[in-house]
Coordinates of C-alpha atoms in Angstrom, one line a residue:
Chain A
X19 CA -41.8 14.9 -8.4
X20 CA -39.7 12.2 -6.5
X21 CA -41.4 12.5 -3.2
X22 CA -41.7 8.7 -3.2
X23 CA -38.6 7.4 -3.4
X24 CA -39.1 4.9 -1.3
X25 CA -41.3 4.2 1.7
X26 CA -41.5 1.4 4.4
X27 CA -45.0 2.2 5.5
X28 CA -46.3 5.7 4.9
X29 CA -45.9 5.6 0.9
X30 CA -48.7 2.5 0.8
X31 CA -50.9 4.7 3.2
X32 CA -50.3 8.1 0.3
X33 CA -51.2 5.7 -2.2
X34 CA -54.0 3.5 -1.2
X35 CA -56.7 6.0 -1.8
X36 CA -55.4 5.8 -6.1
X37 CA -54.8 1.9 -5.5
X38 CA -57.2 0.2 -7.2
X39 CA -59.3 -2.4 -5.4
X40 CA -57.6 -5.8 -6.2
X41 CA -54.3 -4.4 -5.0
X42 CA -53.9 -6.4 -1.7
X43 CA -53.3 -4.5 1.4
X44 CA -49.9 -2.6 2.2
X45 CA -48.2 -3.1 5.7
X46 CA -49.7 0.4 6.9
X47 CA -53.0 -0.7 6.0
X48 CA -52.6 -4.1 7.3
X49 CA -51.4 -2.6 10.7
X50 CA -54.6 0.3 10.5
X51 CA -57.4 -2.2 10.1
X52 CA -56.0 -4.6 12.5
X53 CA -58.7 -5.7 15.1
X54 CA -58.5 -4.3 19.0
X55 CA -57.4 -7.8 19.6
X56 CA -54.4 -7.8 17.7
X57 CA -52.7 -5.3 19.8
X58 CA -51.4 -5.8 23.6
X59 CA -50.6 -3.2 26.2
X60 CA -47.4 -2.0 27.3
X61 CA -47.5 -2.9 31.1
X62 CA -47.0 0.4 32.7
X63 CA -44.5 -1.3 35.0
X64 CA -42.3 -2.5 32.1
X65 CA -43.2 1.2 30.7
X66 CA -39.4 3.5 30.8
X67 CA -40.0 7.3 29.7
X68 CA -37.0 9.0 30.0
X69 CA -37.1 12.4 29.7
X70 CA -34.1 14.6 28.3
X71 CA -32.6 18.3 28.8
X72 CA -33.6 18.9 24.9
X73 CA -37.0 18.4 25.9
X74 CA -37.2 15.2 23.7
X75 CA -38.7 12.4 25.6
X76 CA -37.9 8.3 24.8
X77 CA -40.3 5.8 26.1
X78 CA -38.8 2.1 26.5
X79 CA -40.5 -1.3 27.1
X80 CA -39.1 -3.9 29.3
X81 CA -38.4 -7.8 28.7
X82 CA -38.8 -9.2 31.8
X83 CA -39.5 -12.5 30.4
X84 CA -36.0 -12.6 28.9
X85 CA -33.6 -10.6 31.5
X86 CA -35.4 -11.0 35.0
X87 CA -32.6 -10.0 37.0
X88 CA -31.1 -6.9 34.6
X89 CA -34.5 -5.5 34.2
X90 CA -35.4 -5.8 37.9
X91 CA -31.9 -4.1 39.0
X92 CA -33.1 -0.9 36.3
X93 CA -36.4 -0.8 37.6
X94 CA -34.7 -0.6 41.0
X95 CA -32.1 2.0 39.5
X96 CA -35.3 4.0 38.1
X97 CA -37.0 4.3 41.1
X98 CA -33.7 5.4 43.4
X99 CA -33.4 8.2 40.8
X100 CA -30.2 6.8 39.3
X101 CA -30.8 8.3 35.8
X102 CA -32.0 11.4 36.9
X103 CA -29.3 14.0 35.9
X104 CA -27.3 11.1 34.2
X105 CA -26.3 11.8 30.4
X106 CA -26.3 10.2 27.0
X107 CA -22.0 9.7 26.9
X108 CA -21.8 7.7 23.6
X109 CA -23.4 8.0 19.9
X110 CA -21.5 6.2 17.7
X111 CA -22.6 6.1 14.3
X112 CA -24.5 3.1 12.7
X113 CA -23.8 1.4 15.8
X114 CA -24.9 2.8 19.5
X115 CA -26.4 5.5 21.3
X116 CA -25.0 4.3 25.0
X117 CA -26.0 6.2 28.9
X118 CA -25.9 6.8 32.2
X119 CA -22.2 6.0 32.2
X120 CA -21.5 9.1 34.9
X121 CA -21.5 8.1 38.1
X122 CA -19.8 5.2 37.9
X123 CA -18.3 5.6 41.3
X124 CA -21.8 5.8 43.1
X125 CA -22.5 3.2 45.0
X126 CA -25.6 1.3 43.8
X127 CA -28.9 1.6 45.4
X128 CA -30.4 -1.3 47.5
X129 CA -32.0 -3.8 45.7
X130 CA -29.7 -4.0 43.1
X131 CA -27.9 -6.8 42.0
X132 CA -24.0 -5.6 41.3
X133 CA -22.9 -8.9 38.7
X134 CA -26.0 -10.8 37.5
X135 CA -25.6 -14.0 35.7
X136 CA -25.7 -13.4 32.1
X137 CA -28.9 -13.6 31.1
X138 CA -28.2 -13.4 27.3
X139 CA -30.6 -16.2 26.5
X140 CA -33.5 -18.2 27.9
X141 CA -35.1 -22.2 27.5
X142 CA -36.7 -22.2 24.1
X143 CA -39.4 -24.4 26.3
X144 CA -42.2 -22.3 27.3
X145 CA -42.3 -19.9 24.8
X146 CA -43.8 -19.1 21.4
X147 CA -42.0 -18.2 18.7
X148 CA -43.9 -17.6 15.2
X149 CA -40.9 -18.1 12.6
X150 CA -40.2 -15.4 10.4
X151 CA -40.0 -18.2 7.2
X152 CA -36.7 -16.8 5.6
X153 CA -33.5 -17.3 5.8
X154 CA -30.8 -15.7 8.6
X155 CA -27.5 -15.5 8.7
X156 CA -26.9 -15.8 12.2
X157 CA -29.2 -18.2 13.2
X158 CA -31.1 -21.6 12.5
X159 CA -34.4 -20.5 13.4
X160 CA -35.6 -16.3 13.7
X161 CA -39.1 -15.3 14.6
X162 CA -41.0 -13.2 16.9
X163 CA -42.0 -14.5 20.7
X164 CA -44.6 -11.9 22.6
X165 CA -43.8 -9.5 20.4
X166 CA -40.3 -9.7 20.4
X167 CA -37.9 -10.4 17.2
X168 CA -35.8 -13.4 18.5
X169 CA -33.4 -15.9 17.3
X170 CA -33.4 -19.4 18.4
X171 CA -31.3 -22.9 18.1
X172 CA -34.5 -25.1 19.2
X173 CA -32.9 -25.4 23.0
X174 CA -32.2 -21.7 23.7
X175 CA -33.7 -18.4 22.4
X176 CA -32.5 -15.0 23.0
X177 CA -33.4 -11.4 22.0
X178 CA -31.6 -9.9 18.7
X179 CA -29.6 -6.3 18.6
X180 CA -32.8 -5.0 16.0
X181 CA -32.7 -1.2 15.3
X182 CA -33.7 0.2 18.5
X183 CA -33.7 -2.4 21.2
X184 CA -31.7 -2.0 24.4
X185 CA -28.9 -3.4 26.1
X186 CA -27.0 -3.4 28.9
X187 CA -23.7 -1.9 28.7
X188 CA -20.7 -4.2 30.0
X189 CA -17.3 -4.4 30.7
X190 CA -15.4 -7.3 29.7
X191 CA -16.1 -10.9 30.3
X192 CA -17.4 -12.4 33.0
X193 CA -19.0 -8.9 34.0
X194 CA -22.8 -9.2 32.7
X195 CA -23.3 -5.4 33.5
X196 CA -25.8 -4.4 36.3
X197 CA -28.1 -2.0 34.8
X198 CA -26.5 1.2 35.4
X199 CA -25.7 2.1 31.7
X200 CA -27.7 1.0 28.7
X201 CA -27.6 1.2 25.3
X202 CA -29.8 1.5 22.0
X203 CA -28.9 0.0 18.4
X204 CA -28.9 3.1 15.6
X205 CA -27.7 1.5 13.0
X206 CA -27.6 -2.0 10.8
X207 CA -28.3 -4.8 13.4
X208 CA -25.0 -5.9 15.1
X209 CA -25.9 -9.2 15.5
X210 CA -23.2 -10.4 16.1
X211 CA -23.6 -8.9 19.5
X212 CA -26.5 -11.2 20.0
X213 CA -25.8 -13.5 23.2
X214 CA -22.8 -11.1 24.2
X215 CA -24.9 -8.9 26.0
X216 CA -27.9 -9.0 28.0
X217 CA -31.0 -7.3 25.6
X218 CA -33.6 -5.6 28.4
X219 CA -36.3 -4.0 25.8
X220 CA -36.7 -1.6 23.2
X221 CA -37.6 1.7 22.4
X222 CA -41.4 2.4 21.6
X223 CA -41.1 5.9 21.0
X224 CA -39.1 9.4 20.5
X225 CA -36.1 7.1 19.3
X226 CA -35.0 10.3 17.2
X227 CA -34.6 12.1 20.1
X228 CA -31.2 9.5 20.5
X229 CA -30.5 8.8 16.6
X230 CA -29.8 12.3 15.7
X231 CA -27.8 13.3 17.9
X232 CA -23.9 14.4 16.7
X233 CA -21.8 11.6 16.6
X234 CA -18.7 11.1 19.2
X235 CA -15.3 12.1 18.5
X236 CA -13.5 10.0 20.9
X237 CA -13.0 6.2 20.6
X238 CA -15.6 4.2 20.4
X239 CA -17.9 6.8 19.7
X240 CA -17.5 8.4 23.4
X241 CA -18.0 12.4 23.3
X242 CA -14.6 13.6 24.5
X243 CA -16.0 17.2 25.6
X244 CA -18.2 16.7 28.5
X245 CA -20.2 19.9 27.3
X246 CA -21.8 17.5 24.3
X247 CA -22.8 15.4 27.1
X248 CA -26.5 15.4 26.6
X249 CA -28.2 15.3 29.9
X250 CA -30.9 12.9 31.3
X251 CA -33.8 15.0 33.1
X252 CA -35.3 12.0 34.5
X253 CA -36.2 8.8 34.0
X254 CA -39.9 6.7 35.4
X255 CA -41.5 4.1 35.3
X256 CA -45.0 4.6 33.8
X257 CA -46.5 3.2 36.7
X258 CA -44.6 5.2 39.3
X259 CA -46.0 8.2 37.4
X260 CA -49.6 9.6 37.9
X261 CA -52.1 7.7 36.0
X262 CA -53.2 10.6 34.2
X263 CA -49.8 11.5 33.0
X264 CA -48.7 8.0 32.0
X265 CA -48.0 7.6 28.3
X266 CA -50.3 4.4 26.8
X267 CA -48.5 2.4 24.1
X268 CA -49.6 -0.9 22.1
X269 CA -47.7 -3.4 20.6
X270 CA -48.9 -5.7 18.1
X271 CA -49.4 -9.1 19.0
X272 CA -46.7 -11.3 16.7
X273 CA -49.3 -14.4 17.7
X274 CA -51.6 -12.6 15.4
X275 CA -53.0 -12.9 12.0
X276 CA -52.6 -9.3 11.6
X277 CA -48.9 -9.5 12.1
X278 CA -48.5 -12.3 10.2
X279 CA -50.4 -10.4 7.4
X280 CA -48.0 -7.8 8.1
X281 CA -45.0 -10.0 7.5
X282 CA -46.2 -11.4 4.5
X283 CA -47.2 -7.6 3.1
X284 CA -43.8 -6.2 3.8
X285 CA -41.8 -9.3 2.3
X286 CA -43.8 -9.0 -0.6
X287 CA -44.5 -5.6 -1.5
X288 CA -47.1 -4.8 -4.2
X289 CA -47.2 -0.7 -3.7
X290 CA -47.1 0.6 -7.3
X291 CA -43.4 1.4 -6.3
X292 CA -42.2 -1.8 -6.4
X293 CA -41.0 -3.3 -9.7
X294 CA -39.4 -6.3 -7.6
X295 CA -40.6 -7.8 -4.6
X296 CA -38.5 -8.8 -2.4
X297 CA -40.0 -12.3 -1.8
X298 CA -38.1 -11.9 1.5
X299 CA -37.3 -10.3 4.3
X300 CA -34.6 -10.3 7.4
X301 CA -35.6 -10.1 11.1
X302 CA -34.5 -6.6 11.8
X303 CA -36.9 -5.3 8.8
X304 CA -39.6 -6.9 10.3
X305 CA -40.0 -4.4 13.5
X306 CA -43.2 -5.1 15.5
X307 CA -45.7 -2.4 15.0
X308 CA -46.1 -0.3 18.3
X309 CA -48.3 2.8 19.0
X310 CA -49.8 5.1 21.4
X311 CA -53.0 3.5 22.5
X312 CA -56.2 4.9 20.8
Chain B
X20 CA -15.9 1.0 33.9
X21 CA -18.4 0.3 31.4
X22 CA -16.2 1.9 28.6
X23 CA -16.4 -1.0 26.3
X24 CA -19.5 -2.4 25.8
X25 CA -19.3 -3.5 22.3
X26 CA -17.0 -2.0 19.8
X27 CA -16.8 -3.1 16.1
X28 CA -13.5 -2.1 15.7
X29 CA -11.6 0.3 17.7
X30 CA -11.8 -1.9 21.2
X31 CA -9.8 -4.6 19.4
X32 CA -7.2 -1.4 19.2
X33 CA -7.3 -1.0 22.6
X34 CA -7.0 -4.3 23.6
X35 CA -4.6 -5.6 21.2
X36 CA -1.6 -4.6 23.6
X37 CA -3.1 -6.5 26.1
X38 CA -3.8 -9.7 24.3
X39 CA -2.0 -12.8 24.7
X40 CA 0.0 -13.2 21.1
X41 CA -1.9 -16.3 20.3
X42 CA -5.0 -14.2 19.9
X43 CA -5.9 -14.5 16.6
X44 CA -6.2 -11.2 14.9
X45 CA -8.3 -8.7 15.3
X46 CA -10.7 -6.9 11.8
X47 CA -8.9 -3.6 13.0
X48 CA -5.5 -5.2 13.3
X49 CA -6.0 -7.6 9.9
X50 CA -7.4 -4.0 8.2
X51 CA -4.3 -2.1 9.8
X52 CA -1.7 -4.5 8.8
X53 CA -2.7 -5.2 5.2
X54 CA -0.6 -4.5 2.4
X55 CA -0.2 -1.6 0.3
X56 CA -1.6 -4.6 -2.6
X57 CA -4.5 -5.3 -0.7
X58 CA -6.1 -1.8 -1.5
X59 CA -7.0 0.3 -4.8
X60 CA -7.4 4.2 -5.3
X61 CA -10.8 5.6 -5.6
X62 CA -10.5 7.0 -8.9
X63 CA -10.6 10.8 -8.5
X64 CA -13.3 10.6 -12.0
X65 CA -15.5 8.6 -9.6
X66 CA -15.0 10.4 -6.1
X67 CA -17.8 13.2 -5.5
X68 CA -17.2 16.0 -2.5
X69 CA -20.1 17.5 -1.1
X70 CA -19.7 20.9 0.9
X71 CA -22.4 21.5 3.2
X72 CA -23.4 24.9 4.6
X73 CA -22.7 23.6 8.1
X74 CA -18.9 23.1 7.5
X75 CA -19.5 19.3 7.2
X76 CA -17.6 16.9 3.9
X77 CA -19.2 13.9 2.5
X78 CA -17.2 12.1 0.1
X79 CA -18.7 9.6 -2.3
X80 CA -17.4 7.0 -4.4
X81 CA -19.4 6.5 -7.6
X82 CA -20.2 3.2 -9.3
X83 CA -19.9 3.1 -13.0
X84 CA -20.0 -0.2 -13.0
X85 CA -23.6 -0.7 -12.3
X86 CA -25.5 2.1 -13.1
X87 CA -23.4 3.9 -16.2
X88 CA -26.1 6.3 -17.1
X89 CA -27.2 7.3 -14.1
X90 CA -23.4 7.9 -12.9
X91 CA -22.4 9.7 -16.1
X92 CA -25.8 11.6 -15.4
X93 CA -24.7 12.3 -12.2
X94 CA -21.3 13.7 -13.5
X95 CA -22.7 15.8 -15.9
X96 CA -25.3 17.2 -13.0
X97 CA -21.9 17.7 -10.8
X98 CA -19.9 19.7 -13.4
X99 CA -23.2 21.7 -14.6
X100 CA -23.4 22.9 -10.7
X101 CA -26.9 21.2 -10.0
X102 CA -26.5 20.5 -7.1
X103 CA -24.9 23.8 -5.4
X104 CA -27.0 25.5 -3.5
X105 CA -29.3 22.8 -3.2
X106 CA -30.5 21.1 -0.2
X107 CA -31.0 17.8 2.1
X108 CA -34.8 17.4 2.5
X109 CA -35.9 14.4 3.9
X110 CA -34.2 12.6 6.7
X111 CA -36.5 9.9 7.9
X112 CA -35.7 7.8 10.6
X113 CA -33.7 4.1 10.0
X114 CA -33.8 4.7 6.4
X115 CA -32.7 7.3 4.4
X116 CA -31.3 11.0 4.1
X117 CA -32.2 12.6 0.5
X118 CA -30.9 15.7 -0.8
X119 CA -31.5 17.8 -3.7
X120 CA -34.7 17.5 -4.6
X121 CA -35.6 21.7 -4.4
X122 CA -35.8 23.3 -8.2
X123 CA -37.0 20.2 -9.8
X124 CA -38.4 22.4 -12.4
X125 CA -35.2 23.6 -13.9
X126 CA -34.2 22.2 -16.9
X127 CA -32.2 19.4 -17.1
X128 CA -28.4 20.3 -18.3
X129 CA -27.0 19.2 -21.5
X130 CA -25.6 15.6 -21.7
X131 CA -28.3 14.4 -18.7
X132 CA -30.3 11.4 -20.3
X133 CA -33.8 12.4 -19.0
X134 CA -35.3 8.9 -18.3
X135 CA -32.5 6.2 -18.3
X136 CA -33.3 2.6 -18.6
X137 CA -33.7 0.9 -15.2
X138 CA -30.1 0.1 -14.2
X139 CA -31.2 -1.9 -11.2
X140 CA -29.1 -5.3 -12.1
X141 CA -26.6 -6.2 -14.5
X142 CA -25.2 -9.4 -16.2
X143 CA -23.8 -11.4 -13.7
X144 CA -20.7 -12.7 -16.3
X145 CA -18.2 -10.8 -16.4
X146 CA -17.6 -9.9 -12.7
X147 CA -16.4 -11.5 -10.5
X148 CA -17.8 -12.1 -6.6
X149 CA -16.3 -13.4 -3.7
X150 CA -19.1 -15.1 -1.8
X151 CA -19.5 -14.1 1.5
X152 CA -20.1 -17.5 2.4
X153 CA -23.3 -17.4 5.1
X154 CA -26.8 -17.0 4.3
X155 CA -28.7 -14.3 3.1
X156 CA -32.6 -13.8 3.6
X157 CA -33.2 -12.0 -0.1
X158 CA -30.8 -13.2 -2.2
X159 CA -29.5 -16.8 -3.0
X160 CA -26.2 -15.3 -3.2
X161 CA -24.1 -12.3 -1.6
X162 CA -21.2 -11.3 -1.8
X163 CA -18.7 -9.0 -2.7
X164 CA -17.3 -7.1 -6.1
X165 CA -14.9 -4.9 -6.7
X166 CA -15.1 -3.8 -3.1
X167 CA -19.2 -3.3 -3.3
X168 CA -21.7 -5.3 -1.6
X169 CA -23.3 -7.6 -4.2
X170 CA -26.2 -9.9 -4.6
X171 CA -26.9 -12.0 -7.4
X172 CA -29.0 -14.9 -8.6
X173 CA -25.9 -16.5 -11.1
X174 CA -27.7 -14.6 -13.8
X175 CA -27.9 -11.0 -12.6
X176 CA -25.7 -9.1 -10.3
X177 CA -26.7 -6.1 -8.0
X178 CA -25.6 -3.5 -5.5
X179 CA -27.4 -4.0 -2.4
X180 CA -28.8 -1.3 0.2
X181 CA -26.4 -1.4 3.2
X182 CA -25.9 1.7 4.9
X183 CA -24.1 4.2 3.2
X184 CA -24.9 3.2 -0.1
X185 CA -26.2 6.1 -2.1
X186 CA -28.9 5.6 -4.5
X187 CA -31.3 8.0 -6.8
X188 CA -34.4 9.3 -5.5
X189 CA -37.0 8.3 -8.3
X190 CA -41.0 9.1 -8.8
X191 CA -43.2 5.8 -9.4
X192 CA -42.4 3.1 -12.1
X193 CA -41.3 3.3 -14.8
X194 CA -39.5 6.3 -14.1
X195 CA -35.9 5.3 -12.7
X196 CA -35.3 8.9 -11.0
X197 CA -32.0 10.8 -13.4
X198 CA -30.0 11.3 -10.6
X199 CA -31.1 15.1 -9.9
X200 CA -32.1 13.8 -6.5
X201 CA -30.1 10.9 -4.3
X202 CA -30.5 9.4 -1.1
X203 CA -28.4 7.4 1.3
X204 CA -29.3 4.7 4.0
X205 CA -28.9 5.2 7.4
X206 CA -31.0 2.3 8.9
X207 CA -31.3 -1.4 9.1
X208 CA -30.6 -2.0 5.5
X209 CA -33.5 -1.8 3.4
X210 CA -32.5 -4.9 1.0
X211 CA -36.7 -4.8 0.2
X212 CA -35.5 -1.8 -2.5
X213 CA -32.7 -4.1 -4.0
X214 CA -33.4 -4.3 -7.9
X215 CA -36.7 -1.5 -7.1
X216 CA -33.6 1.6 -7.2
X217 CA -30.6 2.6 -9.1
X218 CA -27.8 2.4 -6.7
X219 CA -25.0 4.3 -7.9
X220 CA -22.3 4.4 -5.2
X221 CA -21.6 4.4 -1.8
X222 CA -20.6 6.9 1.3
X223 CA -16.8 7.0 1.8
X224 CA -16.1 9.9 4.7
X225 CA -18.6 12.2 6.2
X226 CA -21.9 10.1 6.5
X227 CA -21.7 11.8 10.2
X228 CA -22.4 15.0 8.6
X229 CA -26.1 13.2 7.2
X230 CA -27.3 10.5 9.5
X231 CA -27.0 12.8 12.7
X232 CA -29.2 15.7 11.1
X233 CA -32.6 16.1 12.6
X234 CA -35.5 13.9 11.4
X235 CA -38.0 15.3 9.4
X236 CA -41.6 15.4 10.7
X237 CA -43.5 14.9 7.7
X238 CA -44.5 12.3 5.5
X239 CA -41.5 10.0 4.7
X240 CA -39.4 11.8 7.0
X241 CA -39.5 15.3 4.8
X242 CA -39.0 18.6 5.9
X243 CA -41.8 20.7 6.5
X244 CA -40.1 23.5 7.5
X245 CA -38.2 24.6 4.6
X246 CA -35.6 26.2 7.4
X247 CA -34.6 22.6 8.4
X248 CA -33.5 22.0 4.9
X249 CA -29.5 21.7 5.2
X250 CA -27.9 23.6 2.0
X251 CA -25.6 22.1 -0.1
X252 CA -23.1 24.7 -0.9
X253 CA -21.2 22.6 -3.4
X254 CA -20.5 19.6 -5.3
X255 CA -17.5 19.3 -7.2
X256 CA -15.9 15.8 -9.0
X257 CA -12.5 15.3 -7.2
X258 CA -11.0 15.3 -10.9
X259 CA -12.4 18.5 -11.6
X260 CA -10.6 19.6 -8.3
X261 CA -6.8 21.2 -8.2
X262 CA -4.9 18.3 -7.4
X263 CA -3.6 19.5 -4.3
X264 CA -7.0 20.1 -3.0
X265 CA -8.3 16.3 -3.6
X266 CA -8.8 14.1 -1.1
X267 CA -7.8 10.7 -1.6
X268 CA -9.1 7.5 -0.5
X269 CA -8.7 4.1 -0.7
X270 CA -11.2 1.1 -0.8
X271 CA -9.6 -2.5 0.6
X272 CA -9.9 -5.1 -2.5
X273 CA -12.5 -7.1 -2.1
X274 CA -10.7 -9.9 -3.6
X275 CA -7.6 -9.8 -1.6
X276 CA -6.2 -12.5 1.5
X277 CA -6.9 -9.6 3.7
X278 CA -10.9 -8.8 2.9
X279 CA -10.9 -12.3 3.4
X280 CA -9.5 -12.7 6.7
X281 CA -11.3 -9.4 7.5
X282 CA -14.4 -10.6 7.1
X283 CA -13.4 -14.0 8.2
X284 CA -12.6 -12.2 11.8
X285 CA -15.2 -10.0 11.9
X286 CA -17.9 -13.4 11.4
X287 CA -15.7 -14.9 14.5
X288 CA -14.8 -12.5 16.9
X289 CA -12.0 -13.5 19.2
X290 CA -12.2 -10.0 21.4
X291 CA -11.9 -10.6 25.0
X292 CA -15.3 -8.8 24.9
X293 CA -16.9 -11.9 23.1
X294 CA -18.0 -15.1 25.1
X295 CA -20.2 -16.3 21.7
X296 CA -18.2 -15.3 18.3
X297 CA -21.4 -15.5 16.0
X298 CA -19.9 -17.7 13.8
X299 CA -21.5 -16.0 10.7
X300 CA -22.0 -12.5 9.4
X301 CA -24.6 -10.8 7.2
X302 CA -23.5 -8.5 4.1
X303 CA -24.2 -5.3 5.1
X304 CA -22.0 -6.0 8.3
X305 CA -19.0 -6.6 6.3
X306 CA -18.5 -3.4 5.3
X307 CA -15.8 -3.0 3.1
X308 CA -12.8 -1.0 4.9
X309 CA -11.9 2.6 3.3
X310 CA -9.3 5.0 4.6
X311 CA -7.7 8.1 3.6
X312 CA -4.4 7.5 1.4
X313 CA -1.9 7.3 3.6

């Protein structure tokens, strides 16, 4: 008894097999039966796996189309080895998980830009956005662009601080941050950090291996004993990587009628669980559906 | 360098010394500097204290308000010892931890209404809200109540799934669960299960000691291993507790000038960090401010 509870995606999958036939098609199922050409590569050289000291392993996508400069200085960073032996130094609950802050003192490798402009938003011209159709309190227009949830005011879009994207951590204004320390969202989106920072990606996988970990004691979230300090193995890029060991991940296109059908599914859910759909439903509960390639 | 990033509350601590005095007030410094008036106790009859077997507290304020079944359920679970020696089950990633769903098969205890009515709503007269005053993408209105998170229609009035709200685990309609088995969010809040779930309180102090426990791997984010379940060595009512033993908190009134300005600064953030204030601000990150008793 109560196993259900409640269930973004698996619950409709459990279910569909006593569904009967007129129910229409839950997210899971929507995402399952989507066609080959609703889904996208990762590019392996946007393609982050970062591999930890608790043998837990986080794979990251890159938005070069949104922070050219920030996400050329990491890939730079990544392939001098910058990470490598780093550590995750912040975990602050329902907030960040924030690393790489060690080493501040190192100089940075070549190729790296030490103040980039701040690159927390882009022209609206030249890209796509499908709106999400609902309401946001943060901004006139929300949507998805590539396969990214964004936010828009018709002249300028930007990335939003969803669950799990990634950021570059920064000191105070008119620094931008160069790359060297990033961050991940664990917690209700702080949107409010939208167009404060400059958003680089997103994790596509292992996420847990960041979300679980025990909270900081110290301000902001910081460990204060260096032996919680959770250290970074290594970092690649997937293309720097043999092409036999390279992880392959999918997103789904958000151009799609799958992932519009997705949308509507989740906004409106009809999974015997539901007494009330929502009707509705906010950017950041709207992730993009990624996976490992088939 | 690097050490700030983005803070929600404590960098405005840090940096208030530094500020010019014609900064306007911080959330932290408007929360710090509020009255004795602008808070209420949380009534010792409402506050739950749960011991877990790792050494960790959570504290919980109840919501009798809402849900009066299930909470007097709840109680009556609590002082029956239902939930000792129980255990956290399912922690699934960006949504919920749930606890106490092992020995389902014992009977329920005296006084424990079996199947309660489905408390999801109630009448909207009768309590009052303070609008929050931006948009919402589920609800026509949000707002605040007696220091919960609220959304209503003008007819009905509901608790609403921000993180840290506990709610009770139930099986598929019309069951509404009995409040043998609860869960609380640790995501991007899942507003979708607004008016689907019972919510019957919220997380006070401790939620560290739930959302950084290790996801489960099976369906829904369950345990498969019944060694990862996380034993609950106790639950106790704070009233049933020796008074010298309670804890006490307090909960900031939700209609007082300070909420307001609270949420007023945390919607236009005037931190040196910030070069866009957003300008608005979504429920669930306006939490309302609790604290020990000082």
């Amino acid at each position: 008894m109560h196993r259900y509870l409640l269930t973004p995606l698996l619950a409709s999958v459990l279910l569909a097999a006593a569904s009967p036939p007129a129910t229409p098609a839950s997210p899971a199922e929507i995402v399952a039966r989507a066609p080959a050409a609703a889904w996208r590569a990762v590019d392996p050289d946007n393609l982050l796996v970062m591999d930890l000291a608790n043998g837990r392993h986080v794979a990251m996508e890159l938005a070069p189309g949104f922070a050219p400069v920030h996400v050329a200085n990491i890939k730079a960073l990544v392939r001098a080895h910058w990470f490598d032996g780093s550590a995750v130094v912040r975990v602050q609950d329902n907030y960040v998980v924030q690393w790489a802050a060690t080493g501040e003192s190192r100089p940075l490798p070549a190729g790296v830009v030490a103040h980039p402009h701040a690159e927390y938003d882009r022209p609206a011209a030249g890209l796509a956005v499908r709106p999400l159709g609902y309401r946001d309190a943060y901004a006139p227009q929300v949507g998805h662009a590539e396969g990214w949830p964004v936010a828009s005011d018709g002249r300028r879009t930007w990335l939003t601080h969803c669950y799990g994207m990634l950021g570059v951590g920064r000191d105070m204004a008119p620094d931008t941050g160069n790359g060297a320390e990033l961050y991940t969202v664990i917690g209700q989106a702080p949107r409010h950090l939208d167009r404060n920072v400059a958003l680089v990606g997103r994790i596509v996988d292992g996420i847990e291996g960041l979300t679980a970990l025990p909270r900081g004691t110290g301000d902001l979230g910081f460990y204060t004993d260096p032996k919680m300090d959770l250290t970074i193995s290594r970092v690649q890029l997937a293309s720097d990587m043999p092409i036999a060991d390279r992880p392959r991940y999918q997103v789904m296109r958000s151009e799609s009628p799958a992932f519009a059908a997705y949308v509507a599914a989740r906004a409106n859910r009809h999974d015997a669980f539901f007494v009330h759909p929502a009707g509705a439903i906010d950017l950041c509960n709207a992730p993009v559906p990624t996976r490992r390639a088939p």
